[in-house]
Coordinates of C-alpha atoms and ligand atoms in Angstrom, one line a residue:
X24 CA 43.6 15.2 -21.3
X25 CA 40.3 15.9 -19.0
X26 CA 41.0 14.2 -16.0
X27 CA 37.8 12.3 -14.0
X28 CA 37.7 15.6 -11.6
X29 CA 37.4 18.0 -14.5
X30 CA 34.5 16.0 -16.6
X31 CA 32.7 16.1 -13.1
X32 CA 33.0 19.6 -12.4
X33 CA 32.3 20.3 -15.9
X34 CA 28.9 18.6 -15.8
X35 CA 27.9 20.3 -12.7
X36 CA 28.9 23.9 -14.3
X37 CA 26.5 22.9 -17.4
X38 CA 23.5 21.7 -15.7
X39 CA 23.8 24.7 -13.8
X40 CA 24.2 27.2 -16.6
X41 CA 22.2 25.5 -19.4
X42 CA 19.7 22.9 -17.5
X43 CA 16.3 23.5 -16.6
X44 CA 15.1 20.4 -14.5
X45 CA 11.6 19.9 -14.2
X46 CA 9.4 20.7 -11.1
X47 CA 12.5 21.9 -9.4
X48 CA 12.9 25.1 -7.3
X49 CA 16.4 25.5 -9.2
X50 CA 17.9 28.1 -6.3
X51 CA 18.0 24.9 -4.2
X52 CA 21.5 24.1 -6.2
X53 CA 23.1 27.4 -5.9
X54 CA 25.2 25.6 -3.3
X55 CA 24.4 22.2 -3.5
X56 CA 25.6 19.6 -6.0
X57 CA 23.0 18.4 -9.4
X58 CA 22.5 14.8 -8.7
X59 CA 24.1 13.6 -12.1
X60 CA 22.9 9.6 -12.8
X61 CA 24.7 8.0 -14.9
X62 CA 24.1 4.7 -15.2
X63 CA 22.1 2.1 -14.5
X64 CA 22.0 -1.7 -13.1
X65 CA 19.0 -3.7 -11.8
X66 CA 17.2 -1.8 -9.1
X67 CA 20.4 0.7 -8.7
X68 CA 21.4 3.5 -10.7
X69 CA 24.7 5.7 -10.0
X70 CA 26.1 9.1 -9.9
X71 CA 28.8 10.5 -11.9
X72 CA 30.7 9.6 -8.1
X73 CA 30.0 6.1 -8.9
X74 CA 28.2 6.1 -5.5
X75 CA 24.9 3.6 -6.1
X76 CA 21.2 4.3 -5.1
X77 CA 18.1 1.7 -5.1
X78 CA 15.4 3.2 -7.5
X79 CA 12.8 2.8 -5.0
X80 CA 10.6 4.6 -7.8
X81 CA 11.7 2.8 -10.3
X82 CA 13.0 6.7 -11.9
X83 CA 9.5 8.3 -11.8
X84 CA 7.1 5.0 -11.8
X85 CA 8.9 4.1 -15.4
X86 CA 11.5 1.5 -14.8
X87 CA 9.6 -1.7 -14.5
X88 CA 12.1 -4.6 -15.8
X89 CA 15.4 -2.6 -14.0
X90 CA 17.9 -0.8 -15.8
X91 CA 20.5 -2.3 -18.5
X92 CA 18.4 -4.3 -20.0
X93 CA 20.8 -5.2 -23.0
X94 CA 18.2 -7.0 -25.0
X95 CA 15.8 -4.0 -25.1
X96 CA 18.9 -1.7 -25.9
X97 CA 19.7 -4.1 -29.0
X98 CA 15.6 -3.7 -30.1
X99 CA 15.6 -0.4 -30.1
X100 CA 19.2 -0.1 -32.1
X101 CA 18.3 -2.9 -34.9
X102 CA 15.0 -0.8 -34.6
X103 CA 17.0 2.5 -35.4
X104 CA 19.2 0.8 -38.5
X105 CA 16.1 -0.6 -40.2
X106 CA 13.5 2.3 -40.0
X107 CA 14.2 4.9 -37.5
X108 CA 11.4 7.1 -38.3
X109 CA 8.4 7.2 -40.3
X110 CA 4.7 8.8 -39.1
X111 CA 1.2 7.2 -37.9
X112 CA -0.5 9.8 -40.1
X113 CA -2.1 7.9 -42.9
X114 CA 0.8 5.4 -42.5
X115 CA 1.6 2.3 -40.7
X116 CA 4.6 0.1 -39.9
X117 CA 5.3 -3.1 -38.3
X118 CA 6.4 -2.6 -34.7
X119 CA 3.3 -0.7 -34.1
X120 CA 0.9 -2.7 -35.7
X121 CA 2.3 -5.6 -33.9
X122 CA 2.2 -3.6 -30.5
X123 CA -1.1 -2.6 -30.8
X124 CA -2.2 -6.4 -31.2
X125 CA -0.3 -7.5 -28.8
X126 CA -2.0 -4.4 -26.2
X127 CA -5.0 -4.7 -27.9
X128 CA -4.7 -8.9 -26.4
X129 CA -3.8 -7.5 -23.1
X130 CA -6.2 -5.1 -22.6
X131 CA -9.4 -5.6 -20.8
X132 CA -12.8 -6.5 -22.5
X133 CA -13.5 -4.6 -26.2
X134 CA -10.5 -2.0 -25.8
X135 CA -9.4 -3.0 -29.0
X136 CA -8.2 -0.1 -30.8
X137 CA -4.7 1.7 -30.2
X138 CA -3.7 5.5 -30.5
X139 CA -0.4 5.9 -29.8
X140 CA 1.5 9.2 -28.2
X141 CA 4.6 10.0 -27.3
X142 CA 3.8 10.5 -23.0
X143 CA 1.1 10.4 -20.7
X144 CA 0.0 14.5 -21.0
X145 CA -0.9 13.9 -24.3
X146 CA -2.3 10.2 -23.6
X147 CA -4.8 11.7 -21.2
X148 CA -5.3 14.8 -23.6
X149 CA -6.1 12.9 -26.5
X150 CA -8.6 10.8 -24.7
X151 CA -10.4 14.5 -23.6
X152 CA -10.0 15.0 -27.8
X153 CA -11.4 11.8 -28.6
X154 CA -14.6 12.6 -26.2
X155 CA -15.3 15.7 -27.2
X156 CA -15.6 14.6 -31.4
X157 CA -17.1 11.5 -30.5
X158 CA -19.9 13.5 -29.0
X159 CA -20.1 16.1 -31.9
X160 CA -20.2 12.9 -34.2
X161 CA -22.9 11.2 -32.1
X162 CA -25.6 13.9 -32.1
X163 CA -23.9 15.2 -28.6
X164 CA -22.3 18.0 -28.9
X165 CA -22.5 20.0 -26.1
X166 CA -21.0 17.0 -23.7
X167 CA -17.6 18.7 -22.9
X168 CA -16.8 18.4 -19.5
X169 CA -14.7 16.0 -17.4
X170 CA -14.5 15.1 -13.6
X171 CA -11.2 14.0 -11.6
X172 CA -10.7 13.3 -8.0
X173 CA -9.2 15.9 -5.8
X174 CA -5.7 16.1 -6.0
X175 CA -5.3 13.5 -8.7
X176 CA -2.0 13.8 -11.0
X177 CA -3.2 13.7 -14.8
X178 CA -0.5 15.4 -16.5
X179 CA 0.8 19.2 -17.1
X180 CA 0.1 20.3 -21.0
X181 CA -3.0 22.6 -21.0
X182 CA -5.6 20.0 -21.5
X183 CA -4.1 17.4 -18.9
X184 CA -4.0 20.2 -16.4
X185 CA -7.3 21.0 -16.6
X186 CA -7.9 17.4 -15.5
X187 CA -5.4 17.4 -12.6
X188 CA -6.9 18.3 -9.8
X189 CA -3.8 19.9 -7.7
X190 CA -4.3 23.5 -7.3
X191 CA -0.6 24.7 -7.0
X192 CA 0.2 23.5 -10.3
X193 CA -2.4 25.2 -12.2
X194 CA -2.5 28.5 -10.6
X195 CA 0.3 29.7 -12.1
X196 CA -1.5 29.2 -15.4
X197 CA -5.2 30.3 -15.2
X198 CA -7.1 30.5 -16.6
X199 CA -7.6 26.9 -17.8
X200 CA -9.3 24.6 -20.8
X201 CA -12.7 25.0 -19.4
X202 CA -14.7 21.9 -18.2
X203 CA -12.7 20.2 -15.6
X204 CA -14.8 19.4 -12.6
X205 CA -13.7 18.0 -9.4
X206 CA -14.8 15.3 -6.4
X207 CA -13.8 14.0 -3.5
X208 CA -10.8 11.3 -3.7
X209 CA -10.8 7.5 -1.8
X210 CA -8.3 8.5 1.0
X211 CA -9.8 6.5 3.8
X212 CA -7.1 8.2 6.0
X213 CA -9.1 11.2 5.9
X214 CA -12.6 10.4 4.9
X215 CA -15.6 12.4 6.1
X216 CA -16.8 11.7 9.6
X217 CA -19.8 10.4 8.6
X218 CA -18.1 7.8 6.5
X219 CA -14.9 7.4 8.7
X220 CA -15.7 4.0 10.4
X221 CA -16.8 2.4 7.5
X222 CA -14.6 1.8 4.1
X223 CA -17.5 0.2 2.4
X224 CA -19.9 3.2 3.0
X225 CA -17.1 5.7 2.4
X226 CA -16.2 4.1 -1.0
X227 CA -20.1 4.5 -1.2
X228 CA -20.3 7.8 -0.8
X229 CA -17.1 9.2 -2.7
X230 CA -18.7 7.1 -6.2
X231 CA -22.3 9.0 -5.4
X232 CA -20.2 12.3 -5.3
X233 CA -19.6 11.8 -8.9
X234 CA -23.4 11.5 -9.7
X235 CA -24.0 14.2 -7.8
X236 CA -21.5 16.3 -10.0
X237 CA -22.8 15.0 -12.9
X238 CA -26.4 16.2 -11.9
X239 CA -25.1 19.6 -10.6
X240 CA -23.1 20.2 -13.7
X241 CA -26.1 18.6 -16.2
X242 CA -25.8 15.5 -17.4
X243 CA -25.5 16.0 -21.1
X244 CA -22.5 18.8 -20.6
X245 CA -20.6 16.0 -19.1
X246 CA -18.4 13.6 -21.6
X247 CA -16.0 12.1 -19.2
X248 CA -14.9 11.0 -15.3
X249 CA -11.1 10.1 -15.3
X250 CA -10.0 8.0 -12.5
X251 CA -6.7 6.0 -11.7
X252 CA -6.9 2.6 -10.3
X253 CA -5.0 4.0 -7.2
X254 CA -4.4 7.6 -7.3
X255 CA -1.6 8.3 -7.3
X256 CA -0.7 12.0 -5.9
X257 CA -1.5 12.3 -2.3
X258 CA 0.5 8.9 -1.7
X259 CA -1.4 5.9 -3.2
X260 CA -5.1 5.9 -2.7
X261 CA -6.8 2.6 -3.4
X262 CA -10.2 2.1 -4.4
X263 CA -12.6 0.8 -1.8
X264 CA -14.2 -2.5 -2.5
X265 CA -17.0 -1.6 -4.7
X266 CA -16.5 1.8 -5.5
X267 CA -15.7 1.1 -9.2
X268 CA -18.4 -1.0 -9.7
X269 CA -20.6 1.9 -8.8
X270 CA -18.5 4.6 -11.1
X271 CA -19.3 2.1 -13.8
X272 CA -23.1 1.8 -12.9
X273 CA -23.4 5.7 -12.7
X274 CA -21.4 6.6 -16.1
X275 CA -23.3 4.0 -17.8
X276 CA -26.7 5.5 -16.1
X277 CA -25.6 9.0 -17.5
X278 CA -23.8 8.2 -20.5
X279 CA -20.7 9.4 -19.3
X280 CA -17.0 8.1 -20.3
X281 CA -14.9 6.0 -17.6
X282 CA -11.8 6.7 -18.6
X283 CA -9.0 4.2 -16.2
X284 CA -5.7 7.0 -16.1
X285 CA -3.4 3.8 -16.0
X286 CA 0.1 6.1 -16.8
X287 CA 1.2 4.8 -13.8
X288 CA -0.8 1.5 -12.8
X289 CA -0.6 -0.1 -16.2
X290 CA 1.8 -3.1 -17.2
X291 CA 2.8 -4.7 -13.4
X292 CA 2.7 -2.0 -11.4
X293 CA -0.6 -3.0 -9.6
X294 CA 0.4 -7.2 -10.4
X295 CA -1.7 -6.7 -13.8
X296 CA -1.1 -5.8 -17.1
X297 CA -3.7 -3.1 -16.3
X298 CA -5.0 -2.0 -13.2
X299 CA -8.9 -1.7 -14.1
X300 CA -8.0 -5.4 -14.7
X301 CA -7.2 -5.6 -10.8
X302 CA -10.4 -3.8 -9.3
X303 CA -12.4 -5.7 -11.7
X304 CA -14.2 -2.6 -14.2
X305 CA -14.6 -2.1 -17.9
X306 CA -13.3 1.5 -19.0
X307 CA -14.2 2.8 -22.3
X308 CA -10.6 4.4 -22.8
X309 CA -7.8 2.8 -20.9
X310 CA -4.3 5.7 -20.9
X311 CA -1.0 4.7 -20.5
X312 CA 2.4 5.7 -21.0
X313 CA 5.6 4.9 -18.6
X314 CA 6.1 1.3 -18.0
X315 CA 5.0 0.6 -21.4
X316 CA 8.7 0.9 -22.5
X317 CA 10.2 0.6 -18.7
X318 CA 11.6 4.0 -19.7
X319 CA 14.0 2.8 -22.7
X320 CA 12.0 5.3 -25.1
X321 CA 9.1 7.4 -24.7
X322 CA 5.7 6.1 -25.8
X323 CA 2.2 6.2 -24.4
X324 CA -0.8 5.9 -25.8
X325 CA -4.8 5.2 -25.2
X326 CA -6.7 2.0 -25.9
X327 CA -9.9 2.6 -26.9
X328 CA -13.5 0.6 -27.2
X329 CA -14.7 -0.8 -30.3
X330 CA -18.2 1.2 -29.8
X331 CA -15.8 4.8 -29.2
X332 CA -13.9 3.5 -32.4
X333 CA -17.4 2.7 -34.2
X334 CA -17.9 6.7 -36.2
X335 CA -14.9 7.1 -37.2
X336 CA -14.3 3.4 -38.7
X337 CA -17.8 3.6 -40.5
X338 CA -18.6 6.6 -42.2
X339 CA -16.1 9.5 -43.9
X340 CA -15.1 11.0 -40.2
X341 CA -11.5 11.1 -39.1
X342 CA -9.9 11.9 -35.6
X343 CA -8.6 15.1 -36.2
X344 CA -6.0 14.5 -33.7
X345 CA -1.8 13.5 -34.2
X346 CA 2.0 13.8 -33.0
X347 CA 4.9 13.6 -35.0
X348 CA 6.8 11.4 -32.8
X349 CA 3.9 9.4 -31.5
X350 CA 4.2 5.6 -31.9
X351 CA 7.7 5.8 -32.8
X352 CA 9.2 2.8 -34.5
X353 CA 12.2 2.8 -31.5
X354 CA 9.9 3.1 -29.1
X355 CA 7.1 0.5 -30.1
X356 CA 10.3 -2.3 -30.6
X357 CA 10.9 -1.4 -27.5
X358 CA 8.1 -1.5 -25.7
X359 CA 7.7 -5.2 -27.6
X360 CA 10.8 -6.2 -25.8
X361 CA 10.1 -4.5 -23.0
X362 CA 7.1 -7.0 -22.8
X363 CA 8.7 -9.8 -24.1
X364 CA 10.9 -9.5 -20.8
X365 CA 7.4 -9.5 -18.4
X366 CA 6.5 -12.5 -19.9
X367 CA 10.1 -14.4 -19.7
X368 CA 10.7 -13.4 -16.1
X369 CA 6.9 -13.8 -15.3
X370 CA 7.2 -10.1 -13.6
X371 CA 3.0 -9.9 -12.5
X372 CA 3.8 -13.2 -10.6
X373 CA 6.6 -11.7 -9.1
X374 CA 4.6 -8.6 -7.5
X375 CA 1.7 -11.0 -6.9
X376 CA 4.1 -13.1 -4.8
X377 CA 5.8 -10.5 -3.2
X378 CA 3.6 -7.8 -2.4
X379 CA 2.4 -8.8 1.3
X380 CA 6.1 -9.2 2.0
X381 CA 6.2 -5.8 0.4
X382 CA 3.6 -4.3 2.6
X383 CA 4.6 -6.0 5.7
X384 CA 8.1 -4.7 5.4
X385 CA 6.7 -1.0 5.2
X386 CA 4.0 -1.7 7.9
X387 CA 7.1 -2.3 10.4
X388 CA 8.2 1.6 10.2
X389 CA 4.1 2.4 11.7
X390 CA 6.1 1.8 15.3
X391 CA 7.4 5.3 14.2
X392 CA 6.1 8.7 15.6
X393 CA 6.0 10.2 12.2
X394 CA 4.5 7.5 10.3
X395 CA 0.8 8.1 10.0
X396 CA -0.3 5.2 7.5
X397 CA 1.5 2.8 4.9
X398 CA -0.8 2.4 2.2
X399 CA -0.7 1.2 -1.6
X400 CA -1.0 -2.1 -3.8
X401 CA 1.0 -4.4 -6.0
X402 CA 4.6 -2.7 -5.9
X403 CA 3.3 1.0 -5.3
X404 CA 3.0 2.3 -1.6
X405 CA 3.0 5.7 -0.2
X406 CA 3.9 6.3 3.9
X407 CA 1.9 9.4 5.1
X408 CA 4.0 11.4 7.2
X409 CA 2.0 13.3 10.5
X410 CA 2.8 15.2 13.3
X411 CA 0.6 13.8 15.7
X412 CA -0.4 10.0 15.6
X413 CA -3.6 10.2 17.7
X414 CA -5.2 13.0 15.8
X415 CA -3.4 12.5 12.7
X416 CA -2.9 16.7 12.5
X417 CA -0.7 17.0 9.3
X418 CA 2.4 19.5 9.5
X419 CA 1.8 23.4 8.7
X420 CA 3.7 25.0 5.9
X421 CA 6.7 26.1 7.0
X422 CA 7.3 22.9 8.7
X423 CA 6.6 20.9 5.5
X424 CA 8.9 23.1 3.9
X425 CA 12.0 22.2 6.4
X426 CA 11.2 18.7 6.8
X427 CA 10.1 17.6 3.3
X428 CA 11.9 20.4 1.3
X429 CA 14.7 21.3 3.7
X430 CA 15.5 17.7 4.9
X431 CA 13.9 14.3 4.0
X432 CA 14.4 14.3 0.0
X433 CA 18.1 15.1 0.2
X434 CA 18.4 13.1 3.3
X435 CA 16.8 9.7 1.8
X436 CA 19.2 10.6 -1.6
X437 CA 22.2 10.7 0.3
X438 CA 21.4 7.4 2.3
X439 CA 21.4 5.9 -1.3
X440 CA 17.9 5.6 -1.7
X441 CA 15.2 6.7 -4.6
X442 CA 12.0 7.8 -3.3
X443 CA 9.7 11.1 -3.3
X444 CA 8.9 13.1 -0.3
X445 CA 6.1 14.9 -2.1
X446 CA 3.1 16.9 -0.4
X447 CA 1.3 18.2 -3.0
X448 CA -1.5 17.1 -0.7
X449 CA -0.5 15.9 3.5
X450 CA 3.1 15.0 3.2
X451 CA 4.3 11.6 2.1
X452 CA 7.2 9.7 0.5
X453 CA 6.3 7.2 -2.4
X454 CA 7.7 3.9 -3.1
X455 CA 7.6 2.2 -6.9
X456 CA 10.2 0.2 -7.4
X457 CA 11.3 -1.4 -10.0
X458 CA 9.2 -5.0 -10.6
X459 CA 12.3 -7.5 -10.6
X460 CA 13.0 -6.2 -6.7
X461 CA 12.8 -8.8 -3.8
X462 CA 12.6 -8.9 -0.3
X463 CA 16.7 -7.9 -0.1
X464 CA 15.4 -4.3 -1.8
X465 CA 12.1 -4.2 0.6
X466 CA 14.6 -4.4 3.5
X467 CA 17.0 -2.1 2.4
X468 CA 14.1 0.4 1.5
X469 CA 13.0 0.0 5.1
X470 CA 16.4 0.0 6.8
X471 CA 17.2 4.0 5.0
X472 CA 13.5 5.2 5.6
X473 CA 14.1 3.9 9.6
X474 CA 17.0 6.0 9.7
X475 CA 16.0 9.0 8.2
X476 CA 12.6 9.2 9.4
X477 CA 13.7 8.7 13.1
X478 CA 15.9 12.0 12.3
X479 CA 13.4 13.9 10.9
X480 CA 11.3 13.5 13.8
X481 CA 14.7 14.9 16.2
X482 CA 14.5 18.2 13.6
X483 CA 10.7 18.9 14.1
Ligands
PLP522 C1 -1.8 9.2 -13.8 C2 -1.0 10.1 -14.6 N1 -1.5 10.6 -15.8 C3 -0.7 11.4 -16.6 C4 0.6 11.6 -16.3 C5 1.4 12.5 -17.2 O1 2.4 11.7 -17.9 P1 3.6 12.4 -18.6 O2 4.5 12.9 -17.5 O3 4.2 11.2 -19.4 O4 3.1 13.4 -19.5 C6 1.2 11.1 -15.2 C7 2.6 11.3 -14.8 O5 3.1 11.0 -13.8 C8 0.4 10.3 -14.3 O6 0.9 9.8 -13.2

């Protein structure tokens, strides 16, 4: 008989031999441990030690009704024993023609129309697709191009990197789809001097740098801008008031695409079903993925207008455009339970109650050297980490790599919490969790961060 010590050690020898975890510098466990989770509770998961960590990001922005959810496992199994799989191409079944009504009811304005996928990538790449023959069918064709914000996370297959605007990530794999242009981002923290004083004016300013782009690219090359409601990479930037209102005016002025990248802001996370829904904007294609299921199967997906929809649902055109596994029959029950639960347990009322108590709880770790700004909406926050308070001077490299690399990520684990020190642009750690949590989990998420943070700044 394997005894508990053996299946552990076991586990550990096969991730290492025969895993490949994703984004992860794998050396960093020649002799360290694999965090192994194995289950899941509520706001917590635990390790194969049975020691228990608060998904303070809700796994990676997925888990929005908590884990063990027994009535969402039971959809997806009756799902499973009744029709487990059968395409979208040329065919249809229930649970996704029930789930695009019911998104299609959600969904803001005229989005009525529904193309499932199978994950955000391809959400954000289909939308690109959808552009680009909408154009060629509309006496357009040579509107290509897209523009993202600087820094912006939009996925990693080729297409969806080509909107991402992080550098790092795409060197490796240059050259890219051509067409993806960039602009400046809505991080008031460090906005422009010019603008610096004034959010209003800075909000202003960063919508006008997408007209400028769109007049320094030519305005027919340009099919699309994609924009989340807050960005998230670079630690949760929100709009500033007004600045989508503008976005709109400009891509309607042009004839340019808004597309709202909702992958992570969709279904709670921002307090809405959809975050354009929030900040008060029409898109023409909303993408999502993620909390769509809270994580119990994949699924995303983009919901698209009735006037984008209008060529192909008139004449002898079709989207030439598919995935196998997209709109999966598990996964849309799912996802219909998964919403089935917001509704019962009113989640959107629950981060609309508690997310000043939310903010407030983060705001009391600014009395920290090493805390620049705590900044976010609804449930999503991200702490900017600085060296210097006064002139907000950001850390060099090879101190980001031993405090964020080196220290904070393994430190906050081991303190039992679920976060990201990320600094794919000036270092921060990001907070999701998980839309069930209460001011108990905002305490505890404050209590670890106090601790470790007032160590890191002892190791600088
Ligand atoms: C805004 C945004 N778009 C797209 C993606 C890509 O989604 P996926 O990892 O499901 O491909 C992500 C993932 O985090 C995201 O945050």
């Amino acid at each position: 008989m394997t005894s508990s010590f053996d299946a552990v050690s076991n586990l550990q020898e096969a991730a290492k031999r025969n895993l490949w975890l994703h984004f992860t510098r794998m050396s960093g466990y020649e002799d360290g441990e694999v965090p192994v989770i194995v289950r899941g509770s509520g706001a917590y998961v635990f390790d194969q030690h049975g020691k228990r960590y608060l998904d303070g990001l809700s796994g990676l922005f997925v888990s929005q009704v908590g884990h063990g959810r027994q009535e969402i496992a039971e959809a997806g199994a009756r799902q499973a024993s009744e029709l487990a799989y059968f395409p979208l191409w040329s065919y249809a079944h229930p649970k996704a023609i029930e789930l695009a009504q019911r998104l299609a009811e959600l969904a803001p304005g005229d989005l009525n129309r529904v193309f499932f996928t199978t994950s955000g990538s391809e959400a954000v790449e289909s939308a690109w697709k959808l552009a680009k023959q909408y154009f060629k069918l509309t006496g357009q064709p040579e509107r290509y191009k897209v523009i993202s914000r600087d820094i912006a996370y939009h996925g990693t297959s080729m297409g969806a990197l080509a909107v991402t605007g992080l550098a790092d990530i795409k060197y490796p794999f240059e050259p890219m789809t051509p067409g993806g242009v960039r602009v400046p981002n809505t991080n008031f923290y460090r906005a422009p001097a010019f603008v610096s004083d004034d959010l209003e004016a800075f909000g202003r300013w960063a919508a006008d740098e997408i007209e400028r782009a769109i007049l320094r690219e030519g305005p027919k090359s340009v099919a699309a801008v994609y924009l989340e409601p807050v960005q998230n990479s670079g630690g949760c930037f929100p709009p500033p008031p007004g600045y989508f209102q503008r976005v709109r005016e400009i891509c309607d002025t042009y004839g340019v695409l808004l597309v709202s990248d909702e992958v992570i802001c969709a279904f709670g996370r921002l307090g809405y079903y959809f975050g354009s829904e929030r900040y008060g904007y029409q898109p023409d294609i909303i993408t999502f993925a993620k909390g769509v299921t809270s994580g119990y199967a994949p699924l995303g997906g983009m919901m698209v207008s009735d006037a984008l929809m209008e060529p192909f649902i008139t004449g002898t055109a079709t989207f030439l455009h598919g995935i196998t596994f997209a709109g999966h029959p598990v996964s849309t029950a799912v996802a219909l339970a998964n919403l089935d639960i917001f509704e019962k347990e009113d989640l959107l009322g629950n981060v609309r109650a508690n997310e000043r108590a939310f903010r407030a709880t983060l705001e009391k770790l600014v009395d920290l050297p090493i805390v620049g700004e705590v900044r976010g909406a609804g449930y999503f926050y991200g702490i900017e980490l600085v060296k210097d308070k006064a002139t907000r001077e950001t850390f060099d490299d090879d101190e980001s790599e031993r405090l964020l690399r080196g220290f904070l990520s393994q430190a906050l684990f081991d303190a039992g919490l679920v976060c990201r020190a990320d600094d794919r642009g000036d270092p921060v750690i990001q907070l999701a969790p998980p839309l069930i949590c209460g001011q108990e989990h905002f305490d505890e998420m404050e209590r670890i961060l106090r601790a470790v943070l007032t160590e890191a700044w002892t190791r600088l």
